[in-house]
Coordinates of C-alpha atoms in Angstrom, one line a residue:
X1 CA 30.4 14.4 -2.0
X2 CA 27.0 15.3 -1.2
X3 CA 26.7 17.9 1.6
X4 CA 23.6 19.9 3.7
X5 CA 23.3 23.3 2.4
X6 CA 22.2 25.9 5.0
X7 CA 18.4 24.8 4.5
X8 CA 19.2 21.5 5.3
X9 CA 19.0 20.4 2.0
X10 CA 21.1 17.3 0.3
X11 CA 22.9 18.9 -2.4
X12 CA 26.3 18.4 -5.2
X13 CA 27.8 18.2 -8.4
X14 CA 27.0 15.1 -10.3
X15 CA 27.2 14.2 -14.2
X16 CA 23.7 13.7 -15.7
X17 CA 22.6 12.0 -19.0
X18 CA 21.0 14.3 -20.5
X19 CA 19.3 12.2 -23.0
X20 CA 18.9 8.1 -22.1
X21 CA 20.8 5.9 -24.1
X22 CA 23.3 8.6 -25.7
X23 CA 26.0 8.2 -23.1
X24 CA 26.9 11.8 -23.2
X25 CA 26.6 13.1 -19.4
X26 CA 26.7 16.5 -18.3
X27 CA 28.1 18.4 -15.2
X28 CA 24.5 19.5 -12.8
X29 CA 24.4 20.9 -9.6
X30 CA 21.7 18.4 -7.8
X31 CA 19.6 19.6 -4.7
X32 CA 17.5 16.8 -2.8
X33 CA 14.3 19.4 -1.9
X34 CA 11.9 18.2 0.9
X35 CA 9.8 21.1 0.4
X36 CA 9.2 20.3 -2.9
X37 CA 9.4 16.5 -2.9
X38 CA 11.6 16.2 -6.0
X39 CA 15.3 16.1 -7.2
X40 CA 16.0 19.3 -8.6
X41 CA 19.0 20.0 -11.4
X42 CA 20.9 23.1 -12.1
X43 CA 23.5 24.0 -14.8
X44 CA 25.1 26.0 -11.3
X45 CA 24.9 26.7 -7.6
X46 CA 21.5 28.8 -7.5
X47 CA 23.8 30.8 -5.1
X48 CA 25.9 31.6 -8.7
X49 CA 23.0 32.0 -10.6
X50 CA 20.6 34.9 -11.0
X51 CA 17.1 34.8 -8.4
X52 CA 14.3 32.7 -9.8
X53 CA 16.6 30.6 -11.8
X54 CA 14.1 27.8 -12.3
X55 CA 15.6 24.2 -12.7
X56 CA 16.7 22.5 -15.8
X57 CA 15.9 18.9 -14.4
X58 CA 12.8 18.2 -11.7
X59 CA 12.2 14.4 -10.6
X60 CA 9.4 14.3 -8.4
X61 CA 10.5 11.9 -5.2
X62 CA 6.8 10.2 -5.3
X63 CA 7.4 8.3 -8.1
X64 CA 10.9 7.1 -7.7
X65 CA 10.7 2.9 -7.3
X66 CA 14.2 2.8 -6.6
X67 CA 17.9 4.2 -7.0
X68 CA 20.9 1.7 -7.6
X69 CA 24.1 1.0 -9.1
X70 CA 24.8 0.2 -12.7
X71 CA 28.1 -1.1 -12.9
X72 CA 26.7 -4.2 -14.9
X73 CA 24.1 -2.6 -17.3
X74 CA 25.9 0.4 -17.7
X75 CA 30.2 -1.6 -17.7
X76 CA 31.5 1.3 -19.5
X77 CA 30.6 3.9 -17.1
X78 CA 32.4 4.0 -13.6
X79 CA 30.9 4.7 -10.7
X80 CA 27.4 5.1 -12.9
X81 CA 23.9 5.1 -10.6
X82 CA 20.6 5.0 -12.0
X83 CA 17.3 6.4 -10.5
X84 CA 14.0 5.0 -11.7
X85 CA 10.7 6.3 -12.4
X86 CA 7.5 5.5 -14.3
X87 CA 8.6 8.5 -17.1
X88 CA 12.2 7.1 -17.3
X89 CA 15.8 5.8 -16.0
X90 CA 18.0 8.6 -15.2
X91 CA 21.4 8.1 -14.9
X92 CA 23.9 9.8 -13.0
X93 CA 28.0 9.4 -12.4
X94 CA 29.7 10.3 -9.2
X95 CA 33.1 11.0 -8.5
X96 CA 34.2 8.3 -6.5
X97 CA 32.7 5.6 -5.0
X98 CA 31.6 6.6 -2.0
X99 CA 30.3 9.3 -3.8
X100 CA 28.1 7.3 -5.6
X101 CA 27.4 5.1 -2.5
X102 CA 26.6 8.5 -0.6
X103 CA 24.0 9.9 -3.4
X104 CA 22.3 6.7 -3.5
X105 CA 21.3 6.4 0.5
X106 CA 20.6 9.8 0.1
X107 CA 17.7 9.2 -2.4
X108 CA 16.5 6.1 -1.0
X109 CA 16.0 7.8 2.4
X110 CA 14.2 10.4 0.8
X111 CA 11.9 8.7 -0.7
X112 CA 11.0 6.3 2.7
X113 CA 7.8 6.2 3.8
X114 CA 6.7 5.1 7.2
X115 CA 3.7 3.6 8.3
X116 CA 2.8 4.4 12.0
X117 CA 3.1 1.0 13.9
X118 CA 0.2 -0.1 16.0
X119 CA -0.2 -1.0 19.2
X120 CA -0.3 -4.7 20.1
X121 CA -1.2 -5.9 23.6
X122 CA 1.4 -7.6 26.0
X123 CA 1.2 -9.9 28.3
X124 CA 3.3 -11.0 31.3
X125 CA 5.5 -13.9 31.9
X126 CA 3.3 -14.7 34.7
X127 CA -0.4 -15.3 32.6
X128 CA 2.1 -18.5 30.5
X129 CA 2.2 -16.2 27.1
X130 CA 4.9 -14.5 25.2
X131 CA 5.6 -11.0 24.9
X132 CA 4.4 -9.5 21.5
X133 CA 5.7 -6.4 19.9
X134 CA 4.9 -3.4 18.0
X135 CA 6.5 -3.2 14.5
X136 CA 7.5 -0.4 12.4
X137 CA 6.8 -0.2 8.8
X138 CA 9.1 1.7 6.6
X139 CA 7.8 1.4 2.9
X140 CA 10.9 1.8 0.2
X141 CA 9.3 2.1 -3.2
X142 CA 7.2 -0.9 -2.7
X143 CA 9.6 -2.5 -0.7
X144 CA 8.7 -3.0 2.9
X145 CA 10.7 -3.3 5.9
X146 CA 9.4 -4.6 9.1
X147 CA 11.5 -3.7 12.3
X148 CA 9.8 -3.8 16.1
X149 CA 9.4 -0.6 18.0
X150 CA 9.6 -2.1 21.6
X151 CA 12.5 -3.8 23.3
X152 CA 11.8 -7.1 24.3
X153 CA 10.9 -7.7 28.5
X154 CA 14.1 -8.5 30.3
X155 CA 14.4 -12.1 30.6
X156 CA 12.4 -13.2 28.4
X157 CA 14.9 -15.2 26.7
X158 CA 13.8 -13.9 22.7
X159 CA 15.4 -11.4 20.6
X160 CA 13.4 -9.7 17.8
X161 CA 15.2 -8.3 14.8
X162 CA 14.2 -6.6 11.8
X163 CA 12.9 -9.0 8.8
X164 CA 14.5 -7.1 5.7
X165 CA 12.4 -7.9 2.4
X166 CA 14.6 -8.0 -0.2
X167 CA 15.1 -5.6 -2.9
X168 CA 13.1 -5.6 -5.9
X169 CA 14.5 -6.7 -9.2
X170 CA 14.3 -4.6 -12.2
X171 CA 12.0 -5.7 -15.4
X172 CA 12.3 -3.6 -18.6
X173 CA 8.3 -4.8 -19.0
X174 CA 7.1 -4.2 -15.6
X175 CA 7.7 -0.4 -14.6
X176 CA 5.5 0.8 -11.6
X177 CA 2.8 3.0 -12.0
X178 CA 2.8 7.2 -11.9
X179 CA 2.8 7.4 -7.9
X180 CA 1.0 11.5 -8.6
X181 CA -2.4 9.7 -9.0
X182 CA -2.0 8.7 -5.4
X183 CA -3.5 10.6 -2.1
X184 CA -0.6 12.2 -0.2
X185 CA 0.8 9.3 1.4
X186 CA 3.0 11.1 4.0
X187 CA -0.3 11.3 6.2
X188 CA -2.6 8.7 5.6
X189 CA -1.2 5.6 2.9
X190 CA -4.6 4.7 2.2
X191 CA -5.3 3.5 -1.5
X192 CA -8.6 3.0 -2.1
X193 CA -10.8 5.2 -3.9
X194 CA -14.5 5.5 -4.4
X195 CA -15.9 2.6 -6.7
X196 CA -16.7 3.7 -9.8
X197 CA -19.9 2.9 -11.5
X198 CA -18.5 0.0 -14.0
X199 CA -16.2 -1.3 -10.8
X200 CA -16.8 -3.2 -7.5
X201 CA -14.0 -2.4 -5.7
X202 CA -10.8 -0.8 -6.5
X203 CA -7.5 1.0 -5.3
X204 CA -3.7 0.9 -5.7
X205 CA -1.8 -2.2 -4.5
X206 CA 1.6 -3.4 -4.1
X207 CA 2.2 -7.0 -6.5
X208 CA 4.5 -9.6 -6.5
X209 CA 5.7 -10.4 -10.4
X210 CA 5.4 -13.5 -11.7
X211 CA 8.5 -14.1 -13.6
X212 CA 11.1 -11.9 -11.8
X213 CA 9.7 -12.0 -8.3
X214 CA 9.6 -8.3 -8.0
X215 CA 7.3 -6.0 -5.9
X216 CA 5.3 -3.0 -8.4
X217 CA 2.4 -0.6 -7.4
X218 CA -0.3 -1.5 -9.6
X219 CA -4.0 0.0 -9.3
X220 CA -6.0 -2.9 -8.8
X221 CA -10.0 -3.0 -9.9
X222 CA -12.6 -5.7 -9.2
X223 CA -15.8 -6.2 -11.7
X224 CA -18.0 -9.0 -12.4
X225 CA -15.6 -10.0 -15.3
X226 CA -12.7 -10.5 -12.6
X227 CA -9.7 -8.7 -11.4
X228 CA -7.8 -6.5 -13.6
X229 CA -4.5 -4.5 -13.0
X230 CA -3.4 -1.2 -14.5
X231 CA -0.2 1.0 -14.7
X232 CA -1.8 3.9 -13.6
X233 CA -5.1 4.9 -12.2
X234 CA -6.2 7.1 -15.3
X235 CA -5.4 3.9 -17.8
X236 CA -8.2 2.4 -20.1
X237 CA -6.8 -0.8 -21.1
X238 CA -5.5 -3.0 -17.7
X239 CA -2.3 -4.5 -18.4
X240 CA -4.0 -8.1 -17.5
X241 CA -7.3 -8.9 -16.1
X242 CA -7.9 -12.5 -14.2
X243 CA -10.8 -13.8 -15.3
X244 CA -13.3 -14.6 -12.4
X245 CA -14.3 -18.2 -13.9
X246 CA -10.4 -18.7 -13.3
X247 CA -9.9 -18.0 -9.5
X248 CA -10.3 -20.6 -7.0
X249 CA -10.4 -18.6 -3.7
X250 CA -8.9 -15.7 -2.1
X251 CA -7.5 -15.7 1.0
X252 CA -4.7 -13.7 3.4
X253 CA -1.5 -15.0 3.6
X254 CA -1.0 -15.0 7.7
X255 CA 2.3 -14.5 9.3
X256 CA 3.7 -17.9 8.5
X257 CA 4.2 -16.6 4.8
X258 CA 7.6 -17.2 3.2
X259 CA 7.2 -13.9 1.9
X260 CA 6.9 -11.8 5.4
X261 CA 5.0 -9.4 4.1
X262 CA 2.1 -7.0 5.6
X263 CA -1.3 -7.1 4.6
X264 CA -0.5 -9.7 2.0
X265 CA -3.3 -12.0 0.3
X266 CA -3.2 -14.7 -2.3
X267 CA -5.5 -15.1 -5.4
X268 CA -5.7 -18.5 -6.2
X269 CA -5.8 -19.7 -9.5
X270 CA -5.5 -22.7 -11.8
X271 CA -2.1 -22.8 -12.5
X272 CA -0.9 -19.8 -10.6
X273 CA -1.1 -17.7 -7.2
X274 CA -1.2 -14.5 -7.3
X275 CA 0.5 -12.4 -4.4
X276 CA -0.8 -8.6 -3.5
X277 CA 0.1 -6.3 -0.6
X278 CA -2.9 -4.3 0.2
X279 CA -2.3 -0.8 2.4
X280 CA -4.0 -1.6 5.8
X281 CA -5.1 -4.8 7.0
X282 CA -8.9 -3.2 6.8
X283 CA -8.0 -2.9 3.1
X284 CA -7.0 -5.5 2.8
X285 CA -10.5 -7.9 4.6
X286 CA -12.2 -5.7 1.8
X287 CA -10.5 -7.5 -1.4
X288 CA -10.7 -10.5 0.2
X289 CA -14.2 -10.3 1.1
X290 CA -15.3 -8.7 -2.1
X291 CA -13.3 -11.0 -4.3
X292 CA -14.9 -14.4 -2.8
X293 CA -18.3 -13.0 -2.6
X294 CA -18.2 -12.5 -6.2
X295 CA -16.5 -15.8 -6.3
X296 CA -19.8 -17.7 -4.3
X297 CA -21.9 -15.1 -6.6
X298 CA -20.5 -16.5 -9.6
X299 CA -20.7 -20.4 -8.1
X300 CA -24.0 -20.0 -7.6
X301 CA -25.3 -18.6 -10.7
X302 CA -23.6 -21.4 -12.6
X303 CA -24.4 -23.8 -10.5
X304 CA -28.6 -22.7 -11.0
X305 CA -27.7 -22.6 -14.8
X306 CA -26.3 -26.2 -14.7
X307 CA -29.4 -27.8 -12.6
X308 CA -31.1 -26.2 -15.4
X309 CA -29.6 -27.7 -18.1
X310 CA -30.1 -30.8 -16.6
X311 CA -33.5 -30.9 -15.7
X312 CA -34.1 -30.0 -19.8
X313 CA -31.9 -32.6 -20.7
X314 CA -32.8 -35.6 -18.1
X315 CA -36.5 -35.6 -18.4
X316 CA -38.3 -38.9 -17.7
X317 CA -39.4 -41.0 -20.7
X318 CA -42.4 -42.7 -20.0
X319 CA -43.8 -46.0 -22.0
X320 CA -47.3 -47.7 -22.5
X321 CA -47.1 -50.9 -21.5
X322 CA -49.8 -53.1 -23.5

């Protein structure tokens, strides 16, 4: 069982594989490190082992999307749990179940990141209008989790409760991006960086997958070509681009959204919607409103070219008339 060490630290003995896919695991001594943000793995105690022992095994807690059972992927394994990053899928095994189940809330709450809520007016029951609350953001590994912050007024008849998301699915083609290329999110969870010359807009974003449904951090960049999407912020080649000449509009998706998500807004397509979770609702106006002014842009200029074509192609034959 995990325990707190006298620094308050998570910490026990789990088995490790070593190497990913061999199936040989190893007995580590795991320590769950707020100070340094990461996972750390020891062949001992570091009480048992000489100071300045550095660890065998670091996993940075920034870039873990998510830790879960295995029991289906891995059937031959009991009580197997895997935790997933950009690099790889390290794989642990506990000694019991509730072992396992333990290690696993432990690393999820770890790596929880929580947006401060904002403050939203209220009004009384008197002025005819309902009572609105404050919500709490708490972002898992992409995953967000909306929960209200204020008790509704007494009497008012309504109960709020917290709109879990969903967990993300896993795709062996879709891993999210190296989370270290990021500003320290623990203070301000603001994506965006400056534009870069060749680049209208871009900054990291939170997408919806198309075939599997599930929520990755992608590092989204607008140019006059369209939008393109990379792994990581430092990559050449975007793992797709969306052609401009293809999107219909862009828009938010409101509160009525199926998908109860903040800060969400749509690309629209021919043939397909794209969905994307911006950081703040400011960023959020910003790809909108850059996105369908190069959309108009784009409208227009065609538009000129085509009246152009036209007028060379439709002008007015005249004939003498004897």
């Amino acid at each position: 069982m995990p325990f707190h060490d006298r620094w308050g630290q998570v910490c026990g003995f789990l088995n490790y594989e070593e190497k990913e896919g061999s199936g040989k695991f190893s007995r580590r001594y795991f320590i769950i490190s707020d100070k340094e943000r990461a996972i750390l793995g020891y062949f001992d105690s570091p009480a048992n082992l000489p100071d300045g022992t550095l660890p065998s095994i670091r996993i940075s807690l920034s870039i873990i999307s998510h830790a879960r059972a295995v029991s289906k992927l891995r059937p031959k394994i009991e009580l197997c749990f895997v935790i997933s990053t950009p690099e790889r899928s390290h794989y642990f095994q506990a000694d019991s179940q509730e072992d396992k189940d333990d290690w696993i809330a432990k690393v999820t709450s770890s790596c929880k990141v929580t947006v401060p809520p904002k403050k939203s007016p209220t009004h009384s029951a008197g002025e005819g209008k309902s009572s609105q609350l404050s919500y709490r953001t708490d972002i898992v590994a992409g995953v967000v989790m909306r929960s209200p912050v204020n008790p509704p007024a007494a009497g008012s008849g309504s109960q709020m409760t917290s709109v879990p998301q969903g967990s993300d699915s896993d795709s062996e083609d879709d891993h999210p991006p190296d989370r270290r290329s990021l500003p320290p999110m623990s203070s301000n969870p603001a994506a965006f960086n400056l534009p870069s010359s060749k680049y209208i807009i871009e900054g990291w974003c939170v997408k919806q997958g198309f075939v599997r449904k599930n929520w990755k951090r992608r590092y989204f960049a607008l140019s006059d070509h369209g939008v393109s999407y990379f792994k990581t912020a430092n990559d050449k080649e975007p793992i797709k681009t969306i052609p401009l000449s293809e999107i219909v509009n862009c828009k938010t998706s409101g509160q009525w959204s199926s998908l109860q998500r903040d800060n969400l807004f749509e690309i629209n397509c021919f043939g397909r919607t794209y969905f994307v979770q911006a950081y703040s609702p400011e960023e959020m106006e910003r790809w909108v409103t850059a996105i369908n002014s190069l959309i108009d842009k784009g409208g227009k200029d065609v538009s000129h070219c085509s009246r152009q074509r036209r007028s060379k192609s439709c002008k007015p034959r005249f004939e003498t008339v004897v």
